[in-house]
mmCIF file of N, CA and C in Angstrom:
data_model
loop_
_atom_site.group_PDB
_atom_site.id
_atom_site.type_symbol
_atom_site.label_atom_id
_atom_site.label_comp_id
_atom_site.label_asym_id
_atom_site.label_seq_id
_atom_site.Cartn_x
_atom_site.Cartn_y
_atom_site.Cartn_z
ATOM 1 N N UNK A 1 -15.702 -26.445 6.316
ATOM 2 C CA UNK A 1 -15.989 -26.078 4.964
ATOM 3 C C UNK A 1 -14.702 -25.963 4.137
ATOM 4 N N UNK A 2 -13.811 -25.274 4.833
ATOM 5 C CA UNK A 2 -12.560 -25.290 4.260
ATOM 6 C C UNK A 2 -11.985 -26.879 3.658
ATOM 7 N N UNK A 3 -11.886 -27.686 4.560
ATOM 8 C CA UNK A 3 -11.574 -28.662 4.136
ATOM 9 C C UNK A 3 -11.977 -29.617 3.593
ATOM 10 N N UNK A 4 -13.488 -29.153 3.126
ATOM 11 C CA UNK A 4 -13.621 -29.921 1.732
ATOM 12 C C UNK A 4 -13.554 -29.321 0.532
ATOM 13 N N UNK A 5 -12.327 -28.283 -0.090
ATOM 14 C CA UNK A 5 -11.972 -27.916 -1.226
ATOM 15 C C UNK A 5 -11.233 -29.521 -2.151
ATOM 16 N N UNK A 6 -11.822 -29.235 -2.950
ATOM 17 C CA UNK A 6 -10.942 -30.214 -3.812
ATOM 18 C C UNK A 6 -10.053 -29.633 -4.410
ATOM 19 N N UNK A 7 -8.693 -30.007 -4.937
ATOM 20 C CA UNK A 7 -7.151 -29.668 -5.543
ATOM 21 C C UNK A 7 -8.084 -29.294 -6.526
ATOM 22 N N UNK A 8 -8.965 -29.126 -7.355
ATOM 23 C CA UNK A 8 -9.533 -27.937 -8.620
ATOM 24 C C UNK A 8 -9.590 -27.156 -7.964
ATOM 25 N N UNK A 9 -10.588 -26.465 -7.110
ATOM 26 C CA UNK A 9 -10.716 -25.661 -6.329
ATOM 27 C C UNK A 9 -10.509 -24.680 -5.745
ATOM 28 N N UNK A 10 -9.376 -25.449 -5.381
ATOM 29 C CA UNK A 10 -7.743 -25.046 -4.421
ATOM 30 C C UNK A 10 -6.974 -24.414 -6.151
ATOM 31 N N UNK A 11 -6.746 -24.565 -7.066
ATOM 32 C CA UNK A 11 -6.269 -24.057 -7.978
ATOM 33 C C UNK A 11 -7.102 -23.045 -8.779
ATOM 34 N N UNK A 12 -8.405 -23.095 -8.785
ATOM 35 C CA UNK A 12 -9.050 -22.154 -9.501
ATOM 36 C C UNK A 12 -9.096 -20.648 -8.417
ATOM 37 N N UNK A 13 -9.042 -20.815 -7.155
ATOM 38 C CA UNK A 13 -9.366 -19.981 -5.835
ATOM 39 C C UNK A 13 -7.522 -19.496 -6.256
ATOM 40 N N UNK A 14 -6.726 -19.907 -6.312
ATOM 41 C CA UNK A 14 -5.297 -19.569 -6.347
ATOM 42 C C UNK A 14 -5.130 -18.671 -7.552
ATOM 43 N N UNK A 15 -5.987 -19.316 -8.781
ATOM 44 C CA UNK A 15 -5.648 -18.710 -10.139
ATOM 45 C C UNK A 15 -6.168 -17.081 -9.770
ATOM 46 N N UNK A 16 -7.313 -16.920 -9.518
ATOM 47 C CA UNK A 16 -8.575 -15.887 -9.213
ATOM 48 C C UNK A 16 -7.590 -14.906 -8.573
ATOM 49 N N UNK A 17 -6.788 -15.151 -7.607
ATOM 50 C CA UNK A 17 -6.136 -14.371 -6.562
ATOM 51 C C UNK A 17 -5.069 -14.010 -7.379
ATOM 52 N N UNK A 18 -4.447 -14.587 -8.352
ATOM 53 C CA UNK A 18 -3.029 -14.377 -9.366
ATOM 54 C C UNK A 18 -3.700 -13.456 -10.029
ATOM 55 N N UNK A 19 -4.541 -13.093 -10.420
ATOM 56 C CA UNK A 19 -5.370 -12.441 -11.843
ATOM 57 C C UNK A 19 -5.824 -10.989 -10.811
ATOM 58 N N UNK A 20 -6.333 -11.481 -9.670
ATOM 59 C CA UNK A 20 -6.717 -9.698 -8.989
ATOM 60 C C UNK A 20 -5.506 -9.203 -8.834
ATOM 61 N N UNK A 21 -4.479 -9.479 -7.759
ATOM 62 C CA UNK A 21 -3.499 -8.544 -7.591
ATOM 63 C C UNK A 21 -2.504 -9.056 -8.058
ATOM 64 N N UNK A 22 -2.419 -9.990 -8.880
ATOM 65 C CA UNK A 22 -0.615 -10.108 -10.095
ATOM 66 C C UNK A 22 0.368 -10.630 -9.332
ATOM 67 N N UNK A 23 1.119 -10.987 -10.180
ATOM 68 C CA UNK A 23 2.475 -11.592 -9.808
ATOM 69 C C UNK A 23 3.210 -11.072 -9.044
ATOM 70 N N UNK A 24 3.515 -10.295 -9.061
ATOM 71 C CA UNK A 24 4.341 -8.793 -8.827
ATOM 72 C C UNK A 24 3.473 -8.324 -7.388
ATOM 73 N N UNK A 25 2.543 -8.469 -6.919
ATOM 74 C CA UNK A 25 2.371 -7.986 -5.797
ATOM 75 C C UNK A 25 2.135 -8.816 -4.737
ATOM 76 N N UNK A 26 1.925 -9.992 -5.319
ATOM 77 C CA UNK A 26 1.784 -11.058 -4.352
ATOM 78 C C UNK A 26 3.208 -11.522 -3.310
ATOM 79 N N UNK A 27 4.322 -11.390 -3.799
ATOM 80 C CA UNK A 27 4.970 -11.396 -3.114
ATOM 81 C C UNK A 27 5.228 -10.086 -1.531
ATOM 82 N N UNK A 28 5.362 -8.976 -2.460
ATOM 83 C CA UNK A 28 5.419 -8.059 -1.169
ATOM 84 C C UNK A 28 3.893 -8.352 -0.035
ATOM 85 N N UNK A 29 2.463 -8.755 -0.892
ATOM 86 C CA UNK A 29 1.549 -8.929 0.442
ATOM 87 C C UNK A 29 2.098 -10.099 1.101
ATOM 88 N N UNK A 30 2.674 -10.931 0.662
ATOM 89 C CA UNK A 30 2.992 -11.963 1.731
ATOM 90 C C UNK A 30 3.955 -11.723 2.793
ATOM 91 N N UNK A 31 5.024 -10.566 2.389
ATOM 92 C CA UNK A 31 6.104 -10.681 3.483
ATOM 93 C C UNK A 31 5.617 -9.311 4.413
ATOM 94 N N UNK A 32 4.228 -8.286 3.830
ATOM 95 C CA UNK A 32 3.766 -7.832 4.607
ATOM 96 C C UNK A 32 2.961 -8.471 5.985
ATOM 97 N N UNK A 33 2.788 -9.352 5.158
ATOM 98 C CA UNK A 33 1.429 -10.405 6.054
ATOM 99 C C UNK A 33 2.226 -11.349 7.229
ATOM 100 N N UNK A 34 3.513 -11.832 6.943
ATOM 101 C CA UNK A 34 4.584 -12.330 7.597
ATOM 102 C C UNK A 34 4.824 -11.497 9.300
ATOM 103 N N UNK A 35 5.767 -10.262 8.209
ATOM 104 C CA UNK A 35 5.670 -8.905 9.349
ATOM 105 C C UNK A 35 4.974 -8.602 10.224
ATOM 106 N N UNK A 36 3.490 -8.475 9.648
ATOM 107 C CA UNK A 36 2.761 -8.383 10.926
ATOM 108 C C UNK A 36 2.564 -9.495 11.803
ATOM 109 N N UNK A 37 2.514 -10.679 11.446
ATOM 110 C CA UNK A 37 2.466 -11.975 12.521
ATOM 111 C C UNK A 37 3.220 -11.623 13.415
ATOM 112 N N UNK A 38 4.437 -11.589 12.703
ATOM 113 C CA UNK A 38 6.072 -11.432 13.637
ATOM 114 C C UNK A 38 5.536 -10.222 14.722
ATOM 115 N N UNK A 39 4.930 -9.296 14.451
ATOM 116 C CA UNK A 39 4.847 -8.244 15.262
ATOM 117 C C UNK A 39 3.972 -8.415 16.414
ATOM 118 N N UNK A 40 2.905 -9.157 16.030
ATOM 119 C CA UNK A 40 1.459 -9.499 16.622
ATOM 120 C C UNK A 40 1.843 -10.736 17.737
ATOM 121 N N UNK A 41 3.252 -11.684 17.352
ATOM 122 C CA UNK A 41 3.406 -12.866 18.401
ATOM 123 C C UNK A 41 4.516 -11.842 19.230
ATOM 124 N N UNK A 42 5.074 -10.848 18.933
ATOM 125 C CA UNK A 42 6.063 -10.210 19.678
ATOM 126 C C UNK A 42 5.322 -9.516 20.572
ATOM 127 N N UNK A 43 4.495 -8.808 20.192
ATOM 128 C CA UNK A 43 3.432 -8.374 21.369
ATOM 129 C C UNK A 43 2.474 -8.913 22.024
ATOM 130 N N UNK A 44 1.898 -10.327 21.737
ATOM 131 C CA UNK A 44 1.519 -11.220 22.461
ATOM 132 C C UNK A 44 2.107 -11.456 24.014
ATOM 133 N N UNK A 45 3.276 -11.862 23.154
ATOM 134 C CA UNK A 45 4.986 -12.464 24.508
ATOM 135 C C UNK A 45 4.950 -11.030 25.574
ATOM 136 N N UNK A 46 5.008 -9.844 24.704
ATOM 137 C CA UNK A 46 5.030 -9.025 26.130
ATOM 138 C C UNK A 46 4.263 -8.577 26.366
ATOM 139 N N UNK A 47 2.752 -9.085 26.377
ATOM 140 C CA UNK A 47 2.037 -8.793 27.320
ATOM 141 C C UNK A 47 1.469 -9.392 28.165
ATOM 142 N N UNK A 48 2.060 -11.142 27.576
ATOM 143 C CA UNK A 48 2.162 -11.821 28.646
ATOM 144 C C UNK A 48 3.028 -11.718 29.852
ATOM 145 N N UNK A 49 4.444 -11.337 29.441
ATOM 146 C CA UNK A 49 5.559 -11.125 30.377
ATOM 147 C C UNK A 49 5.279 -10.002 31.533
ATOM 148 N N UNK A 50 4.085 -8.999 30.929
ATOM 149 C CA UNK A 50 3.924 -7.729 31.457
ATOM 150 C C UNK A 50 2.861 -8.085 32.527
ATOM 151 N N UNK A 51 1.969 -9.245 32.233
ATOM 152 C CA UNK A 51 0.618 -9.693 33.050
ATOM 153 C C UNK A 51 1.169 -10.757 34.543
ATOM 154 N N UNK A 52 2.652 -11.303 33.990
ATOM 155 C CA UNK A 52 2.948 -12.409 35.091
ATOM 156 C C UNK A 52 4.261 -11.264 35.391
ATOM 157 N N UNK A 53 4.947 -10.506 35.385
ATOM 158 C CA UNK A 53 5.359 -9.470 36.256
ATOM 159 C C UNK A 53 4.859 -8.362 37.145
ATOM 160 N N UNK A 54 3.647 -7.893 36.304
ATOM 161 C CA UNK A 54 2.486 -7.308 37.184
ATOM 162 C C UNK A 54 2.055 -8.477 38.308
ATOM 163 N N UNK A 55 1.592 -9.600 37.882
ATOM 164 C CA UNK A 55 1.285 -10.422 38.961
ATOM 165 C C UNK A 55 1.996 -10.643 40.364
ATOM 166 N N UNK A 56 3.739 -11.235 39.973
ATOM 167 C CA UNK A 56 4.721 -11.295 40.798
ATOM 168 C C UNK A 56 4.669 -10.083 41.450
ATOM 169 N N UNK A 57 4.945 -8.708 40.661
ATOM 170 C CA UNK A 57 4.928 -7.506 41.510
ATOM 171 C C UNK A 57 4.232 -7.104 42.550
ATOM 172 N N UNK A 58 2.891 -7.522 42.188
ATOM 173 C CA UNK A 58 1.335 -7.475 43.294
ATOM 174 C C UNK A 58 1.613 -8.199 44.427
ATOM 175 N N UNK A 59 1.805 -9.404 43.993
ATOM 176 C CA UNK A 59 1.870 -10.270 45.322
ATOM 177 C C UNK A 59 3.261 -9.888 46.226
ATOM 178 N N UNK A 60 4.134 -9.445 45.214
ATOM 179 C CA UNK A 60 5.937 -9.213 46.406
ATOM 180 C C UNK A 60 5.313 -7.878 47.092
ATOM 181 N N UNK A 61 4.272 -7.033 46.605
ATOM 182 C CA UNK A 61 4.351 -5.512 47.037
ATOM 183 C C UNK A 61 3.169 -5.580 48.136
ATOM 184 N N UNK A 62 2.321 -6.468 47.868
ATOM 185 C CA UNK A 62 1.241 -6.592 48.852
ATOM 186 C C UNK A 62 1.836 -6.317 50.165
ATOM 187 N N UNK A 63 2.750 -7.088 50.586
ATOM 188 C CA UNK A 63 2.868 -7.265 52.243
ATOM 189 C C UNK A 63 3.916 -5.889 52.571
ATOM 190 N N UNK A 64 4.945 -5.296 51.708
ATOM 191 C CA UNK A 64 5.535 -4.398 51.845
ATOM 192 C C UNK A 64 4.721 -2.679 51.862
ATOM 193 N N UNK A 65 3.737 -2.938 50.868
ATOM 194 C CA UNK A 65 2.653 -1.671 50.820
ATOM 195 C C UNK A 65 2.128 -1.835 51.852
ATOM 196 N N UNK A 66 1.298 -2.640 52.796
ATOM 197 C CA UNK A 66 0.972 -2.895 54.306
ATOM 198 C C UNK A 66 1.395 -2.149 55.376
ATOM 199 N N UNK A 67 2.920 -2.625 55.361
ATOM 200 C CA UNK A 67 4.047 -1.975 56.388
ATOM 201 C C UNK A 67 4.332 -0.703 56.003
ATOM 202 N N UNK A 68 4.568 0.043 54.986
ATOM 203 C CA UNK A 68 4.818 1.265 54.229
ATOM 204 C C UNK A 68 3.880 2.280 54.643
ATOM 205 N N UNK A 69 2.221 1.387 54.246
ATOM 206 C CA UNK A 69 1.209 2.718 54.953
ATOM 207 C C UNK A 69 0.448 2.412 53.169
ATOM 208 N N UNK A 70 -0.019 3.342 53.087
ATOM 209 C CA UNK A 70 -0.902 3.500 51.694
ATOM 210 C C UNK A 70 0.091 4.156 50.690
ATOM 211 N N UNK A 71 1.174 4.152 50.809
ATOM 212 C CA UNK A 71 2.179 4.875 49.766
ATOM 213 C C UNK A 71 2.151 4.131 48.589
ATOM 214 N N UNK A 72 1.567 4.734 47.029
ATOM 215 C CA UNK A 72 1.756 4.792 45.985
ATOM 216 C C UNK A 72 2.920 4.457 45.405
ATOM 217 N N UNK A 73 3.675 3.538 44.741
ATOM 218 C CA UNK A 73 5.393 3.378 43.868
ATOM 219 C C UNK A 73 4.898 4.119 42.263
ATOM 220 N N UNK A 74 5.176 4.999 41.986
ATOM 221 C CA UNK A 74 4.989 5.375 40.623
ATOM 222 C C UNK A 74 5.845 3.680 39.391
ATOM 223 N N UNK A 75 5.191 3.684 38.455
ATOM 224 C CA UNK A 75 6.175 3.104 37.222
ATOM 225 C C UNK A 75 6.250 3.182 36.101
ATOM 226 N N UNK A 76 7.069 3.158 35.308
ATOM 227 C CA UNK A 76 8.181 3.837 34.652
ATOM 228 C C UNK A 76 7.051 3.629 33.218
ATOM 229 N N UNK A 77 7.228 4.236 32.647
ATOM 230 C CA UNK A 77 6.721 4.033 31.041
ATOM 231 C C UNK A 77 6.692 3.209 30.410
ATOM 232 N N UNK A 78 5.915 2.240 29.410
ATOM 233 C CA UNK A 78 6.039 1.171 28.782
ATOM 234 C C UNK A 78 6.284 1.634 27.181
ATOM 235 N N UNK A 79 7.568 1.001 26.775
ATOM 236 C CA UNK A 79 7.161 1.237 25.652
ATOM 237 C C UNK A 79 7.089 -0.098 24.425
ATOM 238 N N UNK A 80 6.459 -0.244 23.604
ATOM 239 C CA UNK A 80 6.142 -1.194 22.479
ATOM 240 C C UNK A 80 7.344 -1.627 21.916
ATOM 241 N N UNK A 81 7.540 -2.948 21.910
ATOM 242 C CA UNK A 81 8.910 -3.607 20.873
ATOM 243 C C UNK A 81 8.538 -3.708 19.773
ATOM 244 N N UNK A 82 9.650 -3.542 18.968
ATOM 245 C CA UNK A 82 9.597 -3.490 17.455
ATOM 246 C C UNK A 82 9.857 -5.070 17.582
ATOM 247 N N UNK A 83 9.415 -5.660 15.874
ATOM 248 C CA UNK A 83 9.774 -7.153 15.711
ATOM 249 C C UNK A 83 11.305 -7.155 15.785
ATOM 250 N N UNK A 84 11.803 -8.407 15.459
ATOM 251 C CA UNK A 84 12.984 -8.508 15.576
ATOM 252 C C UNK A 84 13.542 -7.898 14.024
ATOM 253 N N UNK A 85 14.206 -7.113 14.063
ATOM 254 C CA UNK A 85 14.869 -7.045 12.776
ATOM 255 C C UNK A 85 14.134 -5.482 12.391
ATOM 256 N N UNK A 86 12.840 -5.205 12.752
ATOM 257 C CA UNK A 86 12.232 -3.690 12.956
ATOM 258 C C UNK A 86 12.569 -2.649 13.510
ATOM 259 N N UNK A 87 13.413 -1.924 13.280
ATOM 260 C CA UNK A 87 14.185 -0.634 14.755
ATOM 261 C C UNK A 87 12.753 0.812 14.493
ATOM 262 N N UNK A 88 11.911 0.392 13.851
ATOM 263 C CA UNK A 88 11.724 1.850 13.196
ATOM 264 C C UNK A 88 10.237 1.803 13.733
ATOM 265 N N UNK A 89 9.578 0.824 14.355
ATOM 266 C CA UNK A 89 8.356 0.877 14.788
ATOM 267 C C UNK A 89 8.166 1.068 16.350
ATOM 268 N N UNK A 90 9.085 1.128 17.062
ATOM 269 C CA UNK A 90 9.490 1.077 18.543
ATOM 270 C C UNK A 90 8.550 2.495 19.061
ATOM 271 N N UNK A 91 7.737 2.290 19.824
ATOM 272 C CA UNK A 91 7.270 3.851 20.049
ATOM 273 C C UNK A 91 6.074 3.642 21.937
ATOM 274 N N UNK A 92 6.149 5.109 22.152
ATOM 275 C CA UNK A 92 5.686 5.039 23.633
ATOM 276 C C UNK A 92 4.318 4.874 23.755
ATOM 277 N N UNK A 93 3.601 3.838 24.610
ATOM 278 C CA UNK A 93 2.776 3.516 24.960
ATOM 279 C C UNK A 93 2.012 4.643 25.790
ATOM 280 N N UNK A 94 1.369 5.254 25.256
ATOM 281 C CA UNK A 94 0.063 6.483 26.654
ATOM 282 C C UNK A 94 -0.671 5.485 27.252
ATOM 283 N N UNK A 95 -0.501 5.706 28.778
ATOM 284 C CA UNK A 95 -1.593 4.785 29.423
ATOM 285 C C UNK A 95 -1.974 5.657 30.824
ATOM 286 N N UNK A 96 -2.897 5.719 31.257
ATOM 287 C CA UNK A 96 -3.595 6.114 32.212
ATOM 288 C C UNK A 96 -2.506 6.049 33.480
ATOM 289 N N UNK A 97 -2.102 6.823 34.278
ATOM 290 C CA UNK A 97 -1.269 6.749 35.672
ATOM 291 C C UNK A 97 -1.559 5.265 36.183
ATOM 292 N N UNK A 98 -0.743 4.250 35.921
ATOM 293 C CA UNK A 98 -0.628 3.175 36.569
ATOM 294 C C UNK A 98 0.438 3.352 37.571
ATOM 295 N N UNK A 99 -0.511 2.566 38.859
ATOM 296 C CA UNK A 99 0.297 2.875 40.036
ATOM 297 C C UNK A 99 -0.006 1.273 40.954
ATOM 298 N N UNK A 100 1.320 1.229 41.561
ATOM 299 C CA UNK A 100 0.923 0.057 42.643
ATOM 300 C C UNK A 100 0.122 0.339 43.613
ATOM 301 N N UNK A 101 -1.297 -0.392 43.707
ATOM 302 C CA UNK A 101 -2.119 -0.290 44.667
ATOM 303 C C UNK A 101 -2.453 -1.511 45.435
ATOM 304 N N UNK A 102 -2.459 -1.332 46.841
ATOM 305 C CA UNK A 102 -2.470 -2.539 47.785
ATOM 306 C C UNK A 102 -3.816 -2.657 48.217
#
């Protein structure tokens, strides 16, 4: 549906959006709207990094938790990255006692 706007369309839908929130604000929603991407692909990346280190971890700890007995490894706190260039959003993740279990 989108892509059958015609260039009127596409300019009257643009004008409409200039006239609700103005000149003047359209810029700051965009570099808000930016920001959050930036934030949203930064936390994407580590929770991918967090899903294939959990993984690696499982499988290296499997055969060592075996030999060990049923002993529990506590780990360490996670906390949230700020985007790049963000120092001020950085903050601690609460999560339920995650523990290595074999």
């Amino acid at each position: 549906m989108i892509g059958n706007l015609k260039p009127l369309e596409i300019l009257l839908i643009i004008a409409v959006i200039v006239l609700l929130f103005g000149a003047k604000k359209l810029p700051e929603m965009a570099r808000s709207l930016g920001k959050s991407a930036r934030i949203l692909k930064s936390e994407a990346k580590a929770m991918k990094k967090d899903g294939e280190a959990e993984d690696a971890a499982a499988t290296a700890a499997a055969p060592v938790a075996d030999q060990a007995g049923a002993a529990a490894q506590p780990v360490a706190p996670r906390t949230i990255q700020a985007a790049p260039g963000d120092v001020t959003s950085a903050r601690p993740v609460s999560e339920p006692n995650r523990t290595t279990q074999a």
